[in-house]
mmCIF file of C-alpha atoms in Angstrom:
data_model
loop_
_atom_site.group_PDB
_atom_site.id
_atom_site.type_symbol
_atom_site.label_atom_id
_atom_site.label_comp_id
_atom_site.label_asym_id
_atom_site.label_seq_id
_atom_site.Cartn_x
_atom_site.Cartn_y
_atom_site.Cartn_z
ATOM 1 C CA MET A 1 113.946 83.049 105.578
ATOM 2 C CA ILE A 2 115.488 82.265 102.029
ATOM 3 C CA ASP A 3 113.547 80.502 99.324
ATOM 4 C CA PRO A 4 115.153 77.280 97.943
ATOM 5 C CA SER A 5 116.747 79.043 94.940
ATOM 6 C CA GLY A 6 118.456 81.519 96.922
ATOM 7 C CA ASP A 7 117.126 84.373 94.857
ATOM 8 C CA LEU A 8 114.950 86.171 97.486
ATOM 9 C CA SER A 9 114.332 86.365 101.121
ATOM 10 C CA PHE A 10 111.086 86.680 102.927
ATOM 11 C CA GLY A 11 110.171 88.983 106.019
ATOM 12 C CA SER A 12 107.883 91.204 107.333
ATOM 13 C CA PRO A 13 107.332 94.512 105.889
ATOM 14 C CA THR A 14 108.617 97.654 107.234
ATOM 15 C CA PRO A 15 107.243 101.098 106.945
ATOM 16 C CA ALA A 16 109.990 102.360 104.845
ATOM 17 C CA GLU A 17 108.760 99.612 102.403
ATOM 18 C CA GLY A 18 105.065 100.741 102.426
ATOM 19 C CA THR A 19 105.399 103.046 99.146
ATOM 20 C CA ASP A 20 107.001 99.875 97.605
ATOM 21 C CA LEU A 21 103.697 97.876 98.390
ATOM 22 C CA TRP A 22 101.647 100.904 97.112
ATOM 23 C CA ASN A 23 103.345 100.894 93.753
ATOM 24 C CA LEU A 24 103.326 97.200 93.376
ATOM 25 C CA ALA A 25 99.257 96.983 94.123
ATOM 26 C CA ARG A 26 99.034 99.779 91.253
ATOM 27 C CA GLU A 27 101.039 97.715 88.898
ATOM 28 C CA ALA A 28 99.471 94.486 89.726
ATOM 29 C CA GLY A 29 96.248 95.975 87.621
ATOM 30 C CA ASN A 30 93.543 93.626 89.438
ATOM 31 C CA LEU A 31 93.872 95.030 92.854
ATOM 32 C CA ASP A 32 91.319 97.614 94.631
ATOM 33 C CA VAL A 33 94.560 99.976 95.309
ATOM 34 C CA ASN A 34 94.354 101.739 98.853
ATOM 35 C CA SER A 35 95.812 105.213 99.642
ATOM 36 C CA ARG A 36 99.774 105.339 100.279
ATOM 37 C CA TYR A 37 99.373 106.078 103.661
ATOM 38 C CA ALA A 38 97.205 102.728 104.264
ATOM 39 C CA TYR A 39 99.978 100.792 103.121
ATOM 40 C CA LEU A 40 102.237 102.668 105.356
ATOM 41 C CA LEU A 41 100.112 102.125 108.010
ATOM 42 C CA TRP A 42 99.934 98.274 107.086
ATOM 43 C CA CYS A 43 103.576 97.836 107.363
ATOM 44 C CA ARG A 44 103.742 99.319 110.577
ATOM 45 C CA ASP A 45 100.327 97.892 112.472
ATOM 46 C CA PHE A 46 99.930 94.408 110.597
ATOM 47 C CA ALA A 47 103.795 93.654 109.950
ATOM 48 C CA ALA A 48 103.519 90.287 111.872
ATOM 49 C CA THR A 49 100.618 89.032 109.721
ATOM 50 C CA SER A 50 102.106 90.285 106.130
ATOM 51 C CA ILE A 51 105.170 89.118 104.244
ATOM 52 C CA VAL A 52 107.436 90.420 101.545
ATOM 53 C CA ALA A 53 109.884 88.892 99.215
ATOM 54 C CA ARG A 54 112.589 90.913 98.640
ATOM 55 C CA ASP A 55 115.269 90.102 95.779
ATOM 56 C CA PRO A 56 119.212 90.297 96.317
ATOM 57 C CA ARG A 57 119.242 94.116 95.899
ATOM 58 C CA GLY A 58 116.421 94.314 98.964
ATOM 59 C CA GLU A 59 113.924 95.493 96.580
ATOM 60 C CA VAL A 60 110.355 94.221 96.769
ATOM 61 C CA ALA A 61 109.563 91.512 94.507
ATOM 62 C CA GLY A 62 105.931 90.703 96.123
ATOM 63 C CA PHE A 63 103.935 91.038 99.298
ATOM 64 C CA ILE A 64 101.029 89.307 101.012
ATOM 65 C CA THR A 65 98.801 91.525 103.487
ATOM 66 C CA GLY A 66 96.623 89.695 105.918
ATOM 67 C CA TYR A 67 95.351 89.663 109.374
ATOM 68 C CA ARG A 68 93.809 87.571 112.006
ATOM 69 C CA ARG A 69 90.239 88.144 112.596
ATOM 70 C CA PRO A 70 89.594 89.833 115.941
ATOM 71 C CA GLU A 71 86.324 88.016 116.420
ATOM 72 C CA ALA A 72 87.751 84.711 114.942
ATOM 73 C CA PRO A 73 91.436 84.429 115.975
ATOM 74 C CA ASP A 74 91.692 81.015 114.272
ATOM 75 C CA VAL A 75 91.191 82.580 110.968
ATOM 76 C CA TYR A 76 93.738 84.372 108.689
ATOM 77 C CA PHE A 77 92.351 86.777 106.174
ATOM 78 C CA VAL A 78 94.660 87.209 103.322
ATOM 79 C CA TRP A 79 93.818 90.915 102.131
ATOM 80 C CA GLN A 80 96.250 91.393 99.189
ATOM 81 C CA VAL A 81 98.485 89.260 96.964
ATOM 82 C CA ALA A 82 100.846 90.908 94.430
ATOM 83 C CA VAL A 83 104.057 90.096 92.696
ATOM 84 C CA ALA A 84 106.161 92.073 90.500
ATOM 85 C CA PRO A 85 106.167 91.741 86.924
ATOM 86 C CA GLY A 86 109.518 90.179 86.403
ATOM 87 C CA HIS A 87 108.935 87.772 89.437
ATOM 88 C CA ARG A 88 105.592 86.201 87.794
ATOM 89 C CA ARG A 89 104.763 82.697 86.809
ATOM 90 C CA ARG A 90 107.618 81.365 89.102
ATOM 91 C CA GLY A 91 105.395 80.333 91.887
ATOM 92 C CA LEU A 92 106.228 83.234 94.261
ATOM 93 C CA ALA A 93 102.762 83.931 95.377
ATOM 94 C CA ARG A 94 102.333 80.589 96.296
ATOM 95 C CA THR A 95 105.545 80.450 98.298
ATOM 96 C CA MET A 96 104.765 83.891 100.244
ATOM 97 C CA LEU A 97 101.250 82.195 101.180
ATOM 98 C CA ASP A 98 102.895 79.093 102.422
ATOM 99 C CA HIS A 99 105.353 81.050 104.656
ATOM 100 C CA VAL A 100 102.776 83.370 106.155
ATOM 101 C CA VAL A 101 100.212 80.597 106.874
ATOM 102 C CA LEU A 102 102.931 78.671 108.551
ATOM 103 C CA ARG A 103 103.617 81.527 110.678
ATOM 104 C CA MET A 104 99.998 82.024 110.931
ATOM 105 C CA ARG A 105 99.538 78.094 112.217
ATOM 106 C CA SER A 106 102.068 78.661 114.675
ATOM 107 C CA ASN A 107 100.008 81.351 116.512
ATOM 108 C CA GLY A 108 96.941 79.040 116.221
ATOM 109 C CA VAL A 109 95.431 79.734 112.874
ATOM 110 C CA ARG A 110 93.172 76.959 111.409
ATOM 111 C CA TYR A 111 91.343 78.677 108.849
ATOM 112 C CA VAL A 112 92.581 80.707 105.454
ATOM 113 C CA GLU A 113 89.939 83.455 104.220
ATOM 114 C CA THR A 114 90.070 85.793 101.095
ATOM 115 C CA THR A 115 87.870 87.388 98.564
ATOM 116 C CA VAL A 116 88.485 86.969 94.909
ATOM 117 C CA THR A 117 86.359 88.486 92.165
ATOM 118 C CA PRO A 118 85.051 86.020 89.485
ATOM 119 C CA ASP A 119 87.622 87.338 86.880
ATOM 120 C CA ASN A 120 90.876 86.744 88.875
ATOM 121 C CA LYS A 121 91.616 83.123 87.337
ATOM 122 C CA ALA A 122 95.272 83.404 88.953
ATOM 123 C CA SER A 123 94.009 84.148 92.508
ATOM 124 C CA MET A 124 91.410 81.284 92.217
ATOM 125 C CA ARG A 125 94.118 78.763 91.029
ATOM 126 C CA LEU A 126 96.498 80.187 93.993
ATOM 127 C CA PHE A 127 94.012 79.303 96.629
ATOM 128 C CA GLU A 128 92.700 75.991 95.059
ATOM 129 C CA SER A 129 96.264 74.720 95.071
ATOM 130 C CA PHE A 130 96.910 75.611 98.564
ATOM 131 C CA ALA A 131 93.661 74.193 99.527
ATOM 132 C CA GLU A 132 94.399 70.958 98.053
ATOM 133 C CA ALA A 133 98.340 70.935 99.250
ATOM 134 C CA ASN A 134 96.915 71.155 102.530
ATOM 135 C CA GLY A 135 94.259 68.675 102.213
ATOM 136 C CA ALA A 136 91.844 71.147 103.388
ATOM 137 C CA ASP A 137 88.076 71.877 102.045
ATOM 138 C CA LEU A 138 87.655 75.011 100.185
ATOM 139 C CA THR A 139 84.014 76.771 100.039
ATOM 140 C CA ARG A 140 83.094 80.000 98.123
ATOM 141 C CA ASP A 141 80.278 82.145 98.949
ATOM 142 C CA VAL A 142 79.623 85.620 97.813
ATOM 143 C CA LEU A 143 80.870 88.007 100.557
ATOM 144 C CA PHE A 144 79.880 91.402 99.279
ATOM 145 C CA SER A 145 78.087 91.868 96.289
ATOM 146 C CA GLU A 146 77.954 94.489 93.152
ATOM 147 C CA ARG A 147 75.040 95.975 95.224
ATOM 148 C CA GLU A 148 77.298 96.752 98.232
ATOM 149 C CA LEU A 149 80.583 97.473 96.272
ATOM 150 C CA GLY A 150 79.133 99.541 93.747
ATOM 151 C CA SER A 151 78.589 99.574 90.000
ATOM 152 C CA GLY A 152 81.134 98.298 88.039
ATOM 153 C CA HIS A 153 82.552 96.315 90.860
ATOM 154 C CA GLU A 154 82.575 92.346 90.481
ATOM 155 C CA PRO A 155 81.064 90.622 93.409
ATOM 156 C CA GLU A 156 83.986 89.633 96.192
ATOM 157 C CA VAL A 157 83.743 86.009 96.699
ATOM 158 C CA LEU A 158 84.650 84.563 100.040
ATOM 159 C CA HIS A 159 87.100 81.800 99.687
ATOM 160 C CA ARG A 160 87.658 79.725 102.958
ATOM 161 C CA ILE A 161 90.174 77.057 103.294
ATOM 162 C CA GLY A 162 90.103 74.668 106.275
ATOM 163 C CA PRO A 163 90.436 73.363 108.569
ATOM 164 C CA LEU A 164 93.996 73.101 108.130
ATOM 165 C CA ALA A 165 94.667 69.396 109.028
ATOM 166 C CA GLY A 166 97.573 67.391 110.685
ATOM 167 C CA PRO A 167 100.265 68.712 113.185
ATOM 168 C CA VAL A 168 101.293 72.298 113.092
ATOM 169 C CA PRO A 169 104.681 72.450 111.397
ATOM 170 C CA SER A 170 107.136 74.378 113.507
ATOM 171 C CA LEU A 171 109.164 77.412 112.318
ATOM 172 C CA ASP A 172 112.814 77.641 112.889
ATOM 173 C CA GLY A 173 112.163 80.670 114.596
ATOM 174 C CA PRO A 174 110.279 83.970 113.436
ATOM 175 C CA LEU A 175 110.988 85.289 109.966
ATOM 176 C CA PRO A 176 113.520 87.957 110.139
ATOM 177 C CA ASP A 177 112.804 91.644 109.302
#
């Protein structure tokens, strides 16, 4: 899938891009960075529920990792969102979110969940605008407190969006890899 400006293409991540996702997560500055191994596994085992944006040279410009909750398959949980510095403030995070949720909706997803720390205003705006554009409710509640996460880590506030209203948009086929 290509973005309207023609600059970026979107698809599922590959294990070969796992290190790129790890580097981008480290550069983001506001993400809990997992091990390099975790990103490699993520790109292998959760590629169908994640998305990468690639620039014309094939380099990763941004990514969203996520999964369908096993005990609630109508819920898509967004794990991490990262955009490379040179691609920020252009709406890329929102475009990736729209693409990946469209794919998930075609598989029965009606709700989107994520956690955001109180200091991450950009992520809060991203999910607020997504809820508004989709005519969906947005609720917030602390999922994990500082007590559970450890001293120095802000609470993780669960943002739940949904139900996503209206007919499920159709895809023009699967996102290319």
